[in-house]
């Protein structure tokens, strides 16, 4: 009793593996900073509040967030 054919499960696993590889290829390796427009490569940008930011602009955004918090506490504009 030889089973030469793939079982449905094996076929599914193969298909999922292939799809995962395709998705990986489709993932952008490069992006553009939404704030300063600089071209950034994978690993050099961060998604912040739904926007792509370079490391500099991300630090800026974090600082502004903190400033806003501080201003709120001081009650001055
Ligand atoms: Zn930037």
Short mmCIF file of N, CA and C and ligand atoms in Angstrom, two decimals:
data_model
loop_
_atom_site.label_atom_id
_atom_site.label_comp_id
_atom_site.label_asym_id
_atom_site.label_seq_id
_atom_site.Cartn_x
_atom_site.Cartn_y
_atom_site.Cartn_z
N UNK A 1 0.86 -1.21 0.00
CA UNK A 1 0.00 0.00 0.00
C UNK A 1 0.89 1.25 0.00
N UNK A 2 1.24 1.64 -1.16
CA UNK A 2 2.13 2.81 -1.28
C UNK A 2 1.33 4.08 -1.52
N UNK A 3 1.70 5.09 -0.76
CA UNK A 3 1.01 6.38 -0.94
C UNK A 3 1.97 7.37 -1.57
N UNK A 4 1.89 7.48 -2.85
CA UNK A 4 2.82 8.34 -3.56
C UNK A 4 2.33 9.79 -3.57
N UNK A 5 1.02 9.92 -3.47
CA UNK A 5 0.46 11.28 -3.56
C UNK A 5 0.57 12.03 -2.24
N UNK A 6 0.61 13.33 -2.37
CA UNK A 6 0.64 14.18 -1.18
C UNK A 6 -0.70 14.10 -0.46
N UNK A 7 -0.63 14.12 0.83
CA UNK A 7 -1.87 14.20 1.58
C UNK A 7 -2.33 15.66 1.54
N UNK A 8 -3.62 15.89 1.75
CA UNK A 8 -4.11 17.28 1.72
C UNK A 8 -3.36 18.17 2.70
N UNK A 9 -2.96 17.60 3.82
CA UNK A 9 -2.25 18.40 4.82
C UNK A 9 -0.88 18.80 4.31
N UNK A 10 -0.19 17.85 3.69
CA UNK A 10 1.14 18.15 3.15
C UNK A 10 1.05 19.23 2.09
N UNK A 11 0.01 19.10 1.27
CA UNK A 11 -0.16 20.08 0.21
C UNK A 11 -0.40 21.47 0.80
N UNK A 12 -1.21 21.50 1.85
CA UNK A 12 -1.52 22.77 2.50
C UNK A 12 -0.27 23.40 3.10
N UNK A 13 0.54 22.59 3.74
CA UNK A 13 1.76 23.10 4.35
C UNK A 13 2.71 23.67 3.30
N UNK A 14 2.78 22.94 2.17
CA UNK A 14 3.64 23.41 1.08
C UNK A 14 3.14 24.75 0.55
N UNK A 15 1.83 24.84 0.40
CA UNK A 15 1.22 26.05 -0.13
C UNK A 15 1.48 27.23 0.81
N UNK A 16 1.32 27.00 2.09
CA UNK A 16 1.52 28.06 3.07
C UNK A 16 2.96 28.55 3.07
N UNK A 17 3.87 27.58 2.93
CA UNK A 17 5.28 27.93 2.90
C UNK A 17 5.58 28.81 1.69
N UNK A 18 4.97 28.43 0.56
CA UNK A 18 5.20 29.19 -0.66
C UNK A 18 4.61 30.59 -0.53
N UNK A 19 3.43 30.70 0.02
CA UNK A 19 2.78 32.00 0.19
C UNK A 19 3.59 32.89 1.13
N UNK A 20 4.13 32.29 2.18
CA UNK A 20 4.93 33.05 3.13
C UNK A 20 6.16 33.63 2.44
N UNK A 21 6.75 32.81 1.57
CA UNK A 21 7.94 33.28 0.86
C UNK A 21 7.57 34.43 -0.09
N UNK A 22 6.42 34.28 -0.75
CA UNK A 22 5.98 35.33 -1.68
C UNK A 22 5.74 36.63 -0.92
N UNK A 23 5.09 36.53 0.23
CA UNK A 23 4.78 37.71 1.03
C UNK A 23 6.06 38.41 1.47
N UNK A 24 7.07 37.60 1.76
CA UNK A 24 8.34 38.15 2.19
C UNK A 24 9.00 38.93 1.06
N UNK A 25 8.86 38.41 -0.16
CA UNK A 25 9.45 39.08 -1.31
C UNK A 25 8.74 40.39 -1.60
N UNK A 26 7.45 40.41 -1.28
CA UNK A 26 6.67 41.60 -1.60
C UNK A 26 6.89 42.72 -0.58
N UNK A 27 7.39 42.37 0.60
CA UNK A 27 7.58 43.38 1.64
C UNK A 27 8.59 44.43 1.18
N UNK A 28 8.26 45.70 1.29
CA UNK A 28 9.18 46.73 0.82
C UNK A 28 10.45 46.76 1.65
N UNK A 29 11.56 46.86 0.94
CA UNK A 29 12.84 46.94 1.63
C UNK A 29 13.23 48.40 1.80
N UNK A 30 12.54 49.25 1.05
CA UNK A 30 12.86 50.67 1.13
C UNK A 30 11.58 51.45 1.37
N UNK A 31 11.72 52.59 1.98
CA UNK A 31 10.57 53.44 2.23
C UNK A 31 11.05 54.89 2.24
N UNK A 32 10.08 55.78 2.34
CA UNK A 32 10.42 57.20 2.38
C UNK A 32 9.89 57.79 3.66
N UNK A 33 10.71 58.56 4.35
CA UNK A 33 10.28 59.18 5.59
C UNK A 33 9.12 60.12 5.31
N UNK A 34 8.05 59.97 6.08
CA UNK A 34 6.85 60.78 5.86
C UNK A 34 7.06 62.21 6.32
N UNK A 35 8.09 62.45 7.10
CA UNK A 35 8.31 63.79 7.64
C UNK A 35 9.30 64.60 6.81
N UNK A 36 10.49 64.03 6.55
CA UNK A 36 11.51 64.81 5.84
C UNK A 36 11.71 64.33 4.41
N UNK A 37 11.10 63.20 4.04
CA UNK A 37 11.17 62.72 2.67
C UNK A 37 12.44 61.97 2.34
N UNK A 38 13.24 61.70 3.35
CA UNK A 38 14.49 60.99 3.12
C UNK A 38 14.21 59.52 2.79
N UNK A 39 15.00 58.95 1.86
CA UNK A 39 14.87 57.53 1.55
C UNK A 39 15.52 56.72 2.66
N UNK A 40 14.77 55.76 3.15
CA UNK A 40 15.30 54.92 4.22
C UNK A 40 15.15 53.45 3.84
N UNK A 41 16.12 52.66 4.26
CA UNK A 41 16.09 51.23 3.97
C UNK A 41 15.59 50.46 5.17
N UNK A 42 15.29 49.20 4.90
CA UNK A 42 14.77 48.33 5.96
C UNK A 42 15.68 48.39 7.18
N UNK A 43 15.09 48.58 8.34
CA UNK A 43 15.89 48.63 9.56
C UNK A 43 16.26 50.05 9.96
N UNK A 44 16.09 51.00 9.00
CA UNK A 44 16.46 52.38 9.29
C UNK A 44 15.24 53.24 9.54
N UNK A 45 14.06 52.65 9.37
CA UNK A 45 12.86 53.44 9.61
C UNK A 45 11.95 52.77 10.62
N UNK A 46 11.11 53.57 11.20
CA UNK A 46 10.18 53.08 12.22
C UNK A 46 8.78 53.54 11.84
N UNK A 47 7.80 52.66 12.02
CA UNK A 47 6.43 53.09 11.79
C UNK A 47 5.91 53.70 13.08
N UNK A 48 5.56 54.96 13.00
CA UNK A 48 5.12 55.68 14.19
C UNK A 48 3.78 56.33 13.90
N UNK A 49 2.77 55.95 14.66
CA UNK A 49 1.41 56.46 14.48
C UNK A 49 0.97 56.33 13.03
N UNK A 50 1.31 55.20 12.40
CA UNK A 50 0.88 54.90 11.04
C UNK A 50 1.69 55.58 9.97
N UNK A 51 2.77 56.27 10.36
CA UNK A 51 3.62 56.91 9.37
C UNK A 51 5.02 56.32 9.42
N UNK A 52 5.69 56.34 8.26
CA UNK A 52 7.07 55.86 8.21
C UNK A 52 7.98 57.03 8.54
N UNK A 53 8.80 56.86 9.55
CA UNK A 53 9.72 57.92 9.95
C UNK A 53 11.15 57.40 9.99
N UNK A 54 12.09 58.26 9.58
CA UNK A 54 13.49 57.90 9.74
C UNK A 54 13.85 58.06 11.22
N UNK A 55 15.03 57.59 11.59
CA UNK A 55 15.42 57.59 13.00
C UNK A 55 15.40 59.02 13.56
N UNK A 56 15.87 59.98 12.76
CA UNK A 56 15.91 61.38 13.22
C UNK A 56 14.52 61.91 13.52
N UNK A 57 13.62 61.70 12.56
CA UNK A 57 12.27 62.23 12.71
C UNK A 57 11.51 61.49 13.82
N UNK A 58 11.85 60.24 14.00
CA UNK A 58 11.22 59.47 15.08
C UNK A 58 11.63 60.05 16.43
N UNK A 59 12.92 60.35 16.57
CA UNK A 59 13.40 60.97 17.81
C UNK A 59 12.72 62.32 18.02
N UNK A 60 12.57 63.07 16.92
CA UNK A 60 11.88 64.36 16.97
C UNK A 60 10.45 64.20 17.46
N UNK A 61 9.77 63.24 16.87
CA UNK A 61 8.37 63.01 17.21
C UNK A 61 8.22 62.62 18.68
N UNK A 62 9.13 61.79 19.15
CA UNK A 62 9.08 61.39 20.55
C UNK A 62 9.30 62.59 21.46
N UNK A 63 10.23 63.45 21.06
CA UNK A 63 10.54 64.64 21.85
C UNK A 63 9.33 65.55 21.93
N UNK A 64 8.67 65.73 20.77
CA UNK A 64 7.49 66.59 20.73
C UNK A 64 6.38 66.03 21.61
N UNK A 65 6.25 64.72 21.58
CA UNK A 65 5.26 64.07 22.43
C UNK A 65 5.52 64.39 23.90
N UNK A 66 6.80 64.33 24.24
CA UNK A 66 7.17 64.58 25.65
C UNK A 66 6.97 66.05 25.98
N UNK A 67 7.30 66.94 25.02
CA UNK A 67 7.11 68.38 25.24
C UNK A 67 5.65 68.68 25.51
N UNK A 68 4.78 68.06 24.70
CA UNK A 68 3.34 68.27 24.87
C UNK A 68 2.90 67.86 26.25
N UNK A 69 3.42 66.75 26.71
CA UNK A 69 3.07 66.27 28.03
C UNK A 69 3.54 67.24 29.11
N UNK A 70 4.74 67.76 28.90
CA UNK A 70 5.32 68.69 29.89
C UNK A 70 4.52 70.00 29.90
N UNK A 71 4.16 70.49 28.68
CA UNK A 71 3.42 71.75 28.59
C UNK A 71 2.07 71.63 29.28
N UNK A 72 1.47 70.46 29.10
CA UNK A 72 0.18 70.22 29.72
C UNK A 72 0.31 70.32 31.25
N UNK A 73 1.38 69.75 31.77
CA UNK A 73 1.58 69.75 33.20
C UNK A 73 1.85 71.16 33.73
N UNK A 74 2.58 71.97 32.93
CA UNK A 74 2.94 73.32 33.36
C UNK A 74 1.75 74.27 33.17
N UNK A 75 0.89 73.95 32.22
CA UNK A 75 -0.28 74.79 31.95
C UNK A 75 0.05 76.02 31.14
N UNK A 76 1.25 76.05 30.52
CA UNK A 76 1.63 77.20 29.71
C UNK A 76 1.72 76.80 28.25
N UNK A 77 1.43 77.71 27.32
CA UNK A 77 1.45 77.39 25.88
C UNK A 77 2.73 77.79 25.30
ZN1 LIG B 1 12.89 61.93 8.44
#
